[in-house]
PDB file of C-alpha atoms in Angstrom:
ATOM      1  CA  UNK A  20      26.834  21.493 -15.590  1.00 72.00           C
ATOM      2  CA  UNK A  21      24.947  19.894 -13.068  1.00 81.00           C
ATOM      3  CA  UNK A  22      26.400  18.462  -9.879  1.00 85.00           C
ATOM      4  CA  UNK A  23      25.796  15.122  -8.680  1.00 87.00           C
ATOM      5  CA  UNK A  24      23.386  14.745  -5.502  1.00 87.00           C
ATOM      6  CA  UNK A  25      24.581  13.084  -2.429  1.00 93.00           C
ATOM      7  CA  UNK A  26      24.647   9.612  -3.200  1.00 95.00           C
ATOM      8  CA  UNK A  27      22.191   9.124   0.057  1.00 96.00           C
ATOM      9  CA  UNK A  28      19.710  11.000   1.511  1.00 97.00           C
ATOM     10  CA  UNK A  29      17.845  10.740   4.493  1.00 98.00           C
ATOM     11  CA  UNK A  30      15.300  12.811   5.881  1.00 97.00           C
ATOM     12  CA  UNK A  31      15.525  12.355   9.681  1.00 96.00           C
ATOM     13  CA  UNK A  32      12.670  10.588  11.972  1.00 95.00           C
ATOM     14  CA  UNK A  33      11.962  13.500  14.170  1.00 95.00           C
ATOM     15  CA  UNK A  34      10.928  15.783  10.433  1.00 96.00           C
ATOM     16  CA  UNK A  35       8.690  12.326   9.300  1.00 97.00           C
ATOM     17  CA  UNK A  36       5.311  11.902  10.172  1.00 97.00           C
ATOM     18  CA  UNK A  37       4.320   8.701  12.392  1.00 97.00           C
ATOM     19  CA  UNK A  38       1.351   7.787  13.282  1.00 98.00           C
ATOM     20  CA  UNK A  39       0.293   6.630  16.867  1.00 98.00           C
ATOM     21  CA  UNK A  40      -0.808   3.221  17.886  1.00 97.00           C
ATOM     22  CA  UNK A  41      -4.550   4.060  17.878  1.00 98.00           C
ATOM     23  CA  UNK A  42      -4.748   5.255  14.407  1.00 98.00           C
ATOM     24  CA  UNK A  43      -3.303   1.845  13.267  1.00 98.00           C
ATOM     25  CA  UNK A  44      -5.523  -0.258  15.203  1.00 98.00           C
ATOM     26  CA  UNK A  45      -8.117   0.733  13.886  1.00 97.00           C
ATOM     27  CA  UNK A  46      -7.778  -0.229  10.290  1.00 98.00           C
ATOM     28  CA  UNK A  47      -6.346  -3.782  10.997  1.00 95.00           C
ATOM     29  CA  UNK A  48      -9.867  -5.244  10.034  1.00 91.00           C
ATOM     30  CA  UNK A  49     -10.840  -2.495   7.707  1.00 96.00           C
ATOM     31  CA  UNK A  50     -10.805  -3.675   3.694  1.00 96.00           C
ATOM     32  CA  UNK A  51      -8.767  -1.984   1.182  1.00 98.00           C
ATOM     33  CA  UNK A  52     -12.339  -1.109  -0.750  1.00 97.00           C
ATOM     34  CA  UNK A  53     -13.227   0.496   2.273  1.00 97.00           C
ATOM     35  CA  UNK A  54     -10.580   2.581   2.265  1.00 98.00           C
ATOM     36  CA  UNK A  55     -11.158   3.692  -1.382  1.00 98.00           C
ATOM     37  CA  UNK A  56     -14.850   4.694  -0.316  1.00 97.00           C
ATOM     38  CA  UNK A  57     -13.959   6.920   2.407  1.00 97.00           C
ATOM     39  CA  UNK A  58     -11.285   8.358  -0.406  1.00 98.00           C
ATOM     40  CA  UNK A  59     -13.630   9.447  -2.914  1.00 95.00           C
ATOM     41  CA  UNK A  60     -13.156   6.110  -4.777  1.00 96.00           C
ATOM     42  CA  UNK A  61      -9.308   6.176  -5.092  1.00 96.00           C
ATOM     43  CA  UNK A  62      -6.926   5.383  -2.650  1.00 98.00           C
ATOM     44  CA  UNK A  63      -5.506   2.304  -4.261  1.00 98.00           C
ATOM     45  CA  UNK A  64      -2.147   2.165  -5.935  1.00 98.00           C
ATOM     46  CA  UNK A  65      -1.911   0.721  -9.634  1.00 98.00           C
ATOM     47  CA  UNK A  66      -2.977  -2.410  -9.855  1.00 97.00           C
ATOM     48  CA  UNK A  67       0.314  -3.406 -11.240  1.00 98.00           C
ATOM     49  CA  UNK A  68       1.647  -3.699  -7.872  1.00 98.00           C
ATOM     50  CA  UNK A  69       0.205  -6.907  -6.553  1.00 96.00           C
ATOM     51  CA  UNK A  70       0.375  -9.355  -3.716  1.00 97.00           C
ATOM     52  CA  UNK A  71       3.681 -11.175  -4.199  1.00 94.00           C
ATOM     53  CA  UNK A  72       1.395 -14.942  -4.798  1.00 82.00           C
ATOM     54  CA  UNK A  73       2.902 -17.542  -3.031  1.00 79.00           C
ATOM     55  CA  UNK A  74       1.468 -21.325  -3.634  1.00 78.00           C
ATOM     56  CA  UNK A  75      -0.077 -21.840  -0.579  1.00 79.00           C
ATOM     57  CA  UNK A  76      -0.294 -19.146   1.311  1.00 81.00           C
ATOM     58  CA  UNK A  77      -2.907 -16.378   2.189  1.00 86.00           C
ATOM     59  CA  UNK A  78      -2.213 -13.034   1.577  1.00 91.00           C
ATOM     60  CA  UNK A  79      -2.598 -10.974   4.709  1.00 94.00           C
ATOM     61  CA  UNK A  80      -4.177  -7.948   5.606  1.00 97.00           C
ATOM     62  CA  UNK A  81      -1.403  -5.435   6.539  1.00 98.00           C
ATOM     63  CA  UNK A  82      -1.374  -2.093   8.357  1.00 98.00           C
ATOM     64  CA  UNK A  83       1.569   0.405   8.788  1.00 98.00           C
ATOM     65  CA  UNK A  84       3.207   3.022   8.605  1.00 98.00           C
ATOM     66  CA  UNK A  85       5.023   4.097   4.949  1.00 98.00           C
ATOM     67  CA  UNK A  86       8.993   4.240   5.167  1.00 98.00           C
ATOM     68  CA  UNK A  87       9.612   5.425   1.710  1.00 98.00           C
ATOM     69  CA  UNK A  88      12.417   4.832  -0.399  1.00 98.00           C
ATOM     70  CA  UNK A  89      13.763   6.441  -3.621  1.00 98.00           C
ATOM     71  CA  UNK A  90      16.007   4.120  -5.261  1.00 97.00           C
ATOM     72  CA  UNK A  91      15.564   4.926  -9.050  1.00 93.00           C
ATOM     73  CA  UNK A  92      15.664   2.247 -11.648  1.00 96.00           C
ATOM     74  CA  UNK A  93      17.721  -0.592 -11.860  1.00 96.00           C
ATOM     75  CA  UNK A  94      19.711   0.125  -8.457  1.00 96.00           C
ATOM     76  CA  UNK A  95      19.220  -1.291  -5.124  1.00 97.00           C
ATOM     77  CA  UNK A  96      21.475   1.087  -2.480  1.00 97.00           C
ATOM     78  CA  UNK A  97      18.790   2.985  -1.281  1.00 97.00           C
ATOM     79  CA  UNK A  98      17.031  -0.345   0.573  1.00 98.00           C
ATOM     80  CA  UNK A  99      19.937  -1.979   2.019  1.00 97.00           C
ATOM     81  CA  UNK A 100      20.756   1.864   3.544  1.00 98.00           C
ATOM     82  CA  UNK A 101      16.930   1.840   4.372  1.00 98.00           C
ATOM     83  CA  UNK A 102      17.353  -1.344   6.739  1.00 98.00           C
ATOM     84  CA  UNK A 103      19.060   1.462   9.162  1.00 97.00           C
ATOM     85  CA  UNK A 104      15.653   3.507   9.153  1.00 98.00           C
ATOM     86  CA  UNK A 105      13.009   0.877   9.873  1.00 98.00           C
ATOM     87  CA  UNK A 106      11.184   1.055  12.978  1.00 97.00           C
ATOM     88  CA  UNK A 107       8.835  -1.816  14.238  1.00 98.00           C
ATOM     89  CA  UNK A 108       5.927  -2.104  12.429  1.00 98.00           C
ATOM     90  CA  UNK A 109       6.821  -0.170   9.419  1.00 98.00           C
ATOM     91  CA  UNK A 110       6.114  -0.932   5.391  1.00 98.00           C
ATOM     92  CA  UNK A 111       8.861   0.204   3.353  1.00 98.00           C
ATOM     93  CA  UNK A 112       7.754   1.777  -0.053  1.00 98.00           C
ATOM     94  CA  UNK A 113      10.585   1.236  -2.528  1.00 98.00           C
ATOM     95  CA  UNK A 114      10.002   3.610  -5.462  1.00 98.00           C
ATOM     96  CA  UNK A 115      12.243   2.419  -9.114  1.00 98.00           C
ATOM     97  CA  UNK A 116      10.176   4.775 -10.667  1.00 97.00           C
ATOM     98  CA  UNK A 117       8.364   1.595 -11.812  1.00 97.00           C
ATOM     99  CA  UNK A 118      11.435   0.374 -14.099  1.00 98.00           C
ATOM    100  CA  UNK A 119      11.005  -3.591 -14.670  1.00 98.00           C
ATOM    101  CA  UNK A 120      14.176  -5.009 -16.747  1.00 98.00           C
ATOM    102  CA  UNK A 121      15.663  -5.889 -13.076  1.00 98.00           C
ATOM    103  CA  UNK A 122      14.494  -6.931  -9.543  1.00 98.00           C
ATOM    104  CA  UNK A 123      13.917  -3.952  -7.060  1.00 98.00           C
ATOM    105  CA  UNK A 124      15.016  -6.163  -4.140  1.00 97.00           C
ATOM    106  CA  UNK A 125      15.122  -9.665  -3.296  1.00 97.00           C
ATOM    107  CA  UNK A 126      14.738 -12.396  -0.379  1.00 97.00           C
ATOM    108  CA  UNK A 127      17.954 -11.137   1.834  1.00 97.00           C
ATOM    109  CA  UNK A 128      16.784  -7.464   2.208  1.00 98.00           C
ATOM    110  CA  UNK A 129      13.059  -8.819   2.143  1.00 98.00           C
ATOM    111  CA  UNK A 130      14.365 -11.133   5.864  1.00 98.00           C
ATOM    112  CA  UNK A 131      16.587  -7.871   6.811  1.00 98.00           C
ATOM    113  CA  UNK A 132      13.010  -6.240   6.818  1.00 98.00           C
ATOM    114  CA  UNK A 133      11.431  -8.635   8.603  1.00 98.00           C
ATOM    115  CA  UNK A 134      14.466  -9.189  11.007  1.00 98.00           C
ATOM    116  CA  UNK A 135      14.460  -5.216  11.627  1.00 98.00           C
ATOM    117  CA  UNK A 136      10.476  -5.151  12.875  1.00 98.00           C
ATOM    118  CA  UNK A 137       8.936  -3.970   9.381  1.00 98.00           C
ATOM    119  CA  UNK A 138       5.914  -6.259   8.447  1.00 98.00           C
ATOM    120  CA  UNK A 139       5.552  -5.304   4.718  1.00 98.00           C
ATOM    121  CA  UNK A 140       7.118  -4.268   1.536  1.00 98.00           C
ATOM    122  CA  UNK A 141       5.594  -2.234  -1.555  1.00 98.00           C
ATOM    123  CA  UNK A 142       7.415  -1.511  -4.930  1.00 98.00           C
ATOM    124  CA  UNK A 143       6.523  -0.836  -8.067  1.00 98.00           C
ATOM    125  CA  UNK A 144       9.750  -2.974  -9.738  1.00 98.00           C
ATOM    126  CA  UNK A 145       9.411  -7.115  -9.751  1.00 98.00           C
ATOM    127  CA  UNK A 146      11.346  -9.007  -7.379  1.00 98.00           C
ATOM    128  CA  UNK A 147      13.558 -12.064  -7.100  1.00 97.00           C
ATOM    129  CA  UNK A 148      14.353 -14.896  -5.316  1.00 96.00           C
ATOM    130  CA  UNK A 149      10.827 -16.526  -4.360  1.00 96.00           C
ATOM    131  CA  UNK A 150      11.654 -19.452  -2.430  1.00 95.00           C
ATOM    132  CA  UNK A 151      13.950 -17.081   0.003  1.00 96.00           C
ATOM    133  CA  UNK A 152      11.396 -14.795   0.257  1.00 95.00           C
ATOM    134  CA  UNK A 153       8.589 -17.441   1.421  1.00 94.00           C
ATOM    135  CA  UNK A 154      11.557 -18.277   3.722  1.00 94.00           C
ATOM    136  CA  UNK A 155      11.236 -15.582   5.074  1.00 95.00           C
ATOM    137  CA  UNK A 156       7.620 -14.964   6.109  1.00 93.00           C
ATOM    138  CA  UNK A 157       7.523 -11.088   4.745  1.00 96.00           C
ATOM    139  CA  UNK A 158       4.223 -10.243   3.438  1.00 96.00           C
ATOM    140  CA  UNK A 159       5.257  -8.374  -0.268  1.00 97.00           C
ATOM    141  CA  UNK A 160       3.134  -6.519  -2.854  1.00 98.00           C
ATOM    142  CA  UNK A 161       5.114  -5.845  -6.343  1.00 98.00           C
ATOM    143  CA  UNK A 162       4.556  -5.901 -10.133  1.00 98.00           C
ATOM    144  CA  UNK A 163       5.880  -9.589  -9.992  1.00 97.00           C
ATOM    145  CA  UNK A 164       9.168 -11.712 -10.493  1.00 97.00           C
ATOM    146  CA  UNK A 165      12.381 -11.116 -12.452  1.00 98.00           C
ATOM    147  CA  UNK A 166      16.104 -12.663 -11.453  1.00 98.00           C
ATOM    148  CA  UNK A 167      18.404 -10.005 -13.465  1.00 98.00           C
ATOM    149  CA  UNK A 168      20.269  -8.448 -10.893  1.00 97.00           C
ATOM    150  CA  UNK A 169      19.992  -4.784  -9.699  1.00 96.00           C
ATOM    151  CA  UNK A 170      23.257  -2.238  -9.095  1.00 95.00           C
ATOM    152  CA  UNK A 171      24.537  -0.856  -5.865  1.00 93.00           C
ATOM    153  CA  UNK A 172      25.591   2.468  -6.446  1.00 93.00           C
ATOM    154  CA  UNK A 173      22.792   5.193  -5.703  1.00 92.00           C
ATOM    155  CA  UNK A 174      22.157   7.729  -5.442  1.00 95.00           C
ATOM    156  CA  UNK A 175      18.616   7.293  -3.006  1.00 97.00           C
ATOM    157  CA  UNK A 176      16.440   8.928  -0.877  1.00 98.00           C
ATOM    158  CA  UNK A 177      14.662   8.063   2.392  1.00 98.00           C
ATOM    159  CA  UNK A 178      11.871   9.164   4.338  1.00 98.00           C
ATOM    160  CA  UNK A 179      10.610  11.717   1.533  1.00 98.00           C
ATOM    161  CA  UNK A 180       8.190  12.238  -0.739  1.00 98.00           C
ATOM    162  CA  UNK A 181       7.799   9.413  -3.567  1.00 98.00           C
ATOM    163  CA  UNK A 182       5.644   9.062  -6.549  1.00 98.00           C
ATOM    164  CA  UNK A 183       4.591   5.089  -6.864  1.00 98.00           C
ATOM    165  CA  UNK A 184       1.734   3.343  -8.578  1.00 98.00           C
ATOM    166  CA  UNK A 185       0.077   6.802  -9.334  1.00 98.00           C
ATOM    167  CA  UNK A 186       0.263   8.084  -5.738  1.00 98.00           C
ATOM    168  CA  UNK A 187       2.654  10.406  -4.090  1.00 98.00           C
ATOM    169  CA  UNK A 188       3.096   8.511  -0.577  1.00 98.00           C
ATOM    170  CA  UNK A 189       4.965  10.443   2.378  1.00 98.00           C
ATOM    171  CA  UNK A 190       6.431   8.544   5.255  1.00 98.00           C
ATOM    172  CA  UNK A 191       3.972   8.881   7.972  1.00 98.00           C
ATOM    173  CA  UNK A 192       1.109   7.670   5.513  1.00 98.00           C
ATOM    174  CA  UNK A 193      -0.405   5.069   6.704  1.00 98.00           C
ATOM    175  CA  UNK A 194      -0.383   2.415   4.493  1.00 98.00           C
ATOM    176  CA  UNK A 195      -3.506  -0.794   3.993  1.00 98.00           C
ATOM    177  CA  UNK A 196      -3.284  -3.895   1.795  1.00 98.00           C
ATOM    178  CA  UNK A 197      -4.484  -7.396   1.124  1.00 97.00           C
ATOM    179  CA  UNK A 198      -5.873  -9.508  -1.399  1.00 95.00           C
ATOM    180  CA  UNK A 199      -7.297  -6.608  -3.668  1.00 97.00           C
ATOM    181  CA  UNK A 200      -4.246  -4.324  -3.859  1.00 97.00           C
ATOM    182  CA  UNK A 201      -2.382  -1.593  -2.062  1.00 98.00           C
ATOM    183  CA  UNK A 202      -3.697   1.394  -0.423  1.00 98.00           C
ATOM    184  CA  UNK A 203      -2.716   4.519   1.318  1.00 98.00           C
ATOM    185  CA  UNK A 204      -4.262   6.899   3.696  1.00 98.00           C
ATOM    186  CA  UNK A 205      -2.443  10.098   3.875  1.00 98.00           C
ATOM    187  CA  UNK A 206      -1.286  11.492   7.263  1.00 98.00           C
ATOM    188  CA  UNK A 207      -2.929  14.761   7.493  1.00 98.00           C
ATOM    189  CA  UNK A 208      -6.172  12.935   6.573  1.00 98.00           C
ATOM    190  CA  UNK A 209      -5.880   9.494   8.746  1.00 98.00           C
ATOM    191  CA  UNK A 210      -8.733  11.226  11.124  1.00 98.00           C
ATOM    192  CA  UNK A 211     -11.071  12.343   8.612  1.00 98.00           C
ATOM    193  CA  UNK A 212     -11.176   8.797   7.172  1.00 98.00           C
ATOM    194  CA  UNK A 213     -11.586   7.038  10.357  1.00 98.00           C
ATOM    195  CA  UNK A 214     -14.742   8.905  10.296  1.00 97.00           C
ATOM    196  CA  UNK A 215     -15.796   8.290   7.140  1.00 97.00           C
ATOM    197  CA  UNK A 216     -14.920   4.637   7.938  1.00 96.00           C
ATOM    198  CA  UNK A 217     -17.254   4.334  10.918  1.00 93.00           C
ATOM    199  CA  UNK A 218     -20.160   5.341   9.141  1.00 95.00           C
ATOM    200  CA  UNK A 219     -19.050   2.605   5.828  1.00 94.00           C
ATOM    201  CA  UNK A 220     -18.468  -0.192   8.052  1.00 88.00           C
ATOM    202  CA  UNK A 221     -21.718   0.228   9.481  1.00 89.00           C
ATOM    203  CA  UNK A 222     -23.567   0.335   5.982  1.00 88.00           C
ATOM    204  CA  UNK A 223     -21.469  -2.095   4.222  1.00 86.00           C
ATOM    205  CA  UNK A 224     -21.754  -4.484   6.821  1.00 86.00           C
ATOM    206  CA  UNK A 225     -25.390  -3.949   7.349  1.00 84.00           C
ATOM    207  CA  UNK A 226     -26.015  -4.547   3.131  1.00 86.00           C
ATOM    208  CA  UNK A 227     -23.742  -8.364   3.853  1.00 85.00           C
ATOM    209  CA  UNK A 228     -26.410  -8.965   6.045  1.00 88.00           C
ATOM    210  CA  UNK A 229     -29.054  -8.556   3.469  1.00 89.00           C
ATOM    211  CA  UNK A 230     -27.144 -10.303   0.572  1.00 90.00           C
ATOM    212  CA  UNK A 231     -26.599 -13.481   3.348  1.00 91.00           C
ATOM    213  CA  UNK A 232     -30.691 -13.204   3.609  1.00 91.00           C
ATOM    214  CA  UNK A 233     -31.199 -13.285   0.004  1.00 95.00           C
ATOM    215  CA  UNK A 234     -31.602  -9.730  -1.315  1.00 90.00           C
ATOM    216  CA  UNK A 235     -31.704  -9.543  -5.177  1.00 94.00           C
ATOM    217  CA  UNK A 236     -31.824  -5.989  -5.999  1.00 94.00           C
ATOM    218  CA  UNK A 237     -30.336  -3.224  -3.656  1.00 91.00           C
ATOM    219  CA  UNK A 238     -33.886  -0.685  -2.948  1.00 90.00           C
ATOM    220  CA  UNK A 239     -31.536   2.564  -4.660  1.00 90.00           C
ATOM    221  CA  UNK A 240     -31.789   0.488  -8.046  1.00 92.00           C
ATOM    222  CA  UNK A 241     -35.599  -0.393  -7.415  1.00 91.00           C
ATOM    223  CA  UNK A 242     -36.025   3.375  -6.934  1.00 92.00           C
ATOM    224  CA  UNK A 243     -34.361   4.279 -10.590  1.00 91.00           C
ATOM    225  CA  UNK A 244     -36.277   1.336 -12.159  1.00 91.00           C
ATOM    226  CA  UNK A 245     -39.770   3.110 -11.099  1.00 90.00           C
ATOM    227  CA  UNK A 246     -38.641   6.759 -11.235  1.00 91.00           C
ATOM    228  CA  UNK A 247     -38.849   7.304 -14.744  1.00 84.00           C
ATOM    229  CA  UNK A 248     -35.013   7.546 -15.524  1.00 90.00           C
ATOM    230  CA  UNK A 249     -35.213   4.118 -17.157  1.00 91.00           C
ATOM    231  CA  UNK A 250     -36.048   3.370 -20.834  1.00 91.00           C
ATOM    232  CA  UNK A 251     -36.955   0.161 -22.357  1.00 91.00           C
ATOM    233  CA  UNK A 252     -37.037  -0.399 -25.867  1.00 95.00           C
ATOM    234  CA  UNK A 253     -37.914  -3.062 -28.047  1.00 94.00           C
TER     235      UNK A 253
END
């Protein structure tokens, strides 16, 4: 027979990963696609989990570090414990193992998130309570909206490993969204991509340019055109 976990869990800050202040400024202008390039292509979650849309309001481009959170499907323990854990600037990542017949959370732990210094909030379950959550000002990204109610009763984890969206996230990660979607930048790798970054910026930015100036066909696809690679037929 198997015995019951602890109902909560929590791995403690000094054993998670954080990253330091430089790290994060530097992708607070950097797009999500950008991120995906210097990720071999995918660094995105599923696009499932989507900007919560609010009438009126631009989605923002957000930047910090993951707090993640286990909660399993249909139960909601695991975030209000997770209030306890945030520190300033944080985006909590609220795993339900992507179960949708309930809301993962709704617009009083969404303000308890923003009232506790976190600036974001990621889950792959739906959500509730829209006008209290534009109350509240907290930039979300979920799989939508749905108003049946969630339990309370655990058991949870915090601060470890989750899988969400197709992507195992570890506090520490750094996580970037906006408009297009979610993505994550894993810690041991935050370096390698702010490399990779510098050198995308500078090329993506310099093709904008070009577009802006009225350039038709990129000079790679003239090259394929006359190289011999392309076939026409009648």
């Amino acid at each position: 027979m198997i015995e019951n976990p602890p109902l909560i869990q929590i791995k403690k800050p000094a054993s998670r990963n954080r990253p330091n202040k430089e790290q994060l400024n530097y992708f607070k202008d950097v797009p999500t696609g950008f991120i995906c390039d210097a990720l071999d292509g995918y660094a995105a979650l599923d696009p499932s989990i989507k900007p919560l849309l609010i009438p009126g309001k631009i989605v923002n481009h957000i930047v910090g570090p993951a707090l993640t959170v286990f909660s399993g499907a249909a139960d909601v323990l695991g975030m209000a414990i997770a209030l306890s854990e945030i520190q300033k600037g944080d985006i909590v990542v609220n795993s339900v193992s992507g179960f949708q017949g309930t809301a993962a959370v709704g617009d009083r732990i969404a303000g308890m998130i923003k009232n506790n210094g976190g600036v974001g909030l990621v889950t792959d379950g739906p959500m509730r309570d829209l006008n209290g959550i534009i109350e509240t000002g907290l930039d979300c990204f979920c799989t939508g909206l749905n108003p049946n109610s969630p339990y309370n009763s655990g058991p949870s984890k915090i601060g470890f490993s989750i899988d969400i969206g197709g992507k195992t996230i570890n506090s520490g990660d750094i996580i970037v969204a906006d408009t297009d979607g979610v993505t994550v930048v894993p810690f041991d790798k935050i370096d390698e991509v702010i490399k990779k970054l510098e050198r995308i910026v500078e090329v993506e930015n310099a093709i904008d340019v070009k577009v802006s100036n009225g350039l038709k066909i990129s000079q790679k696809a003239l090259d394929y055109l006359n190289s011999g690679q392309v076939v026409y037929y009648d």
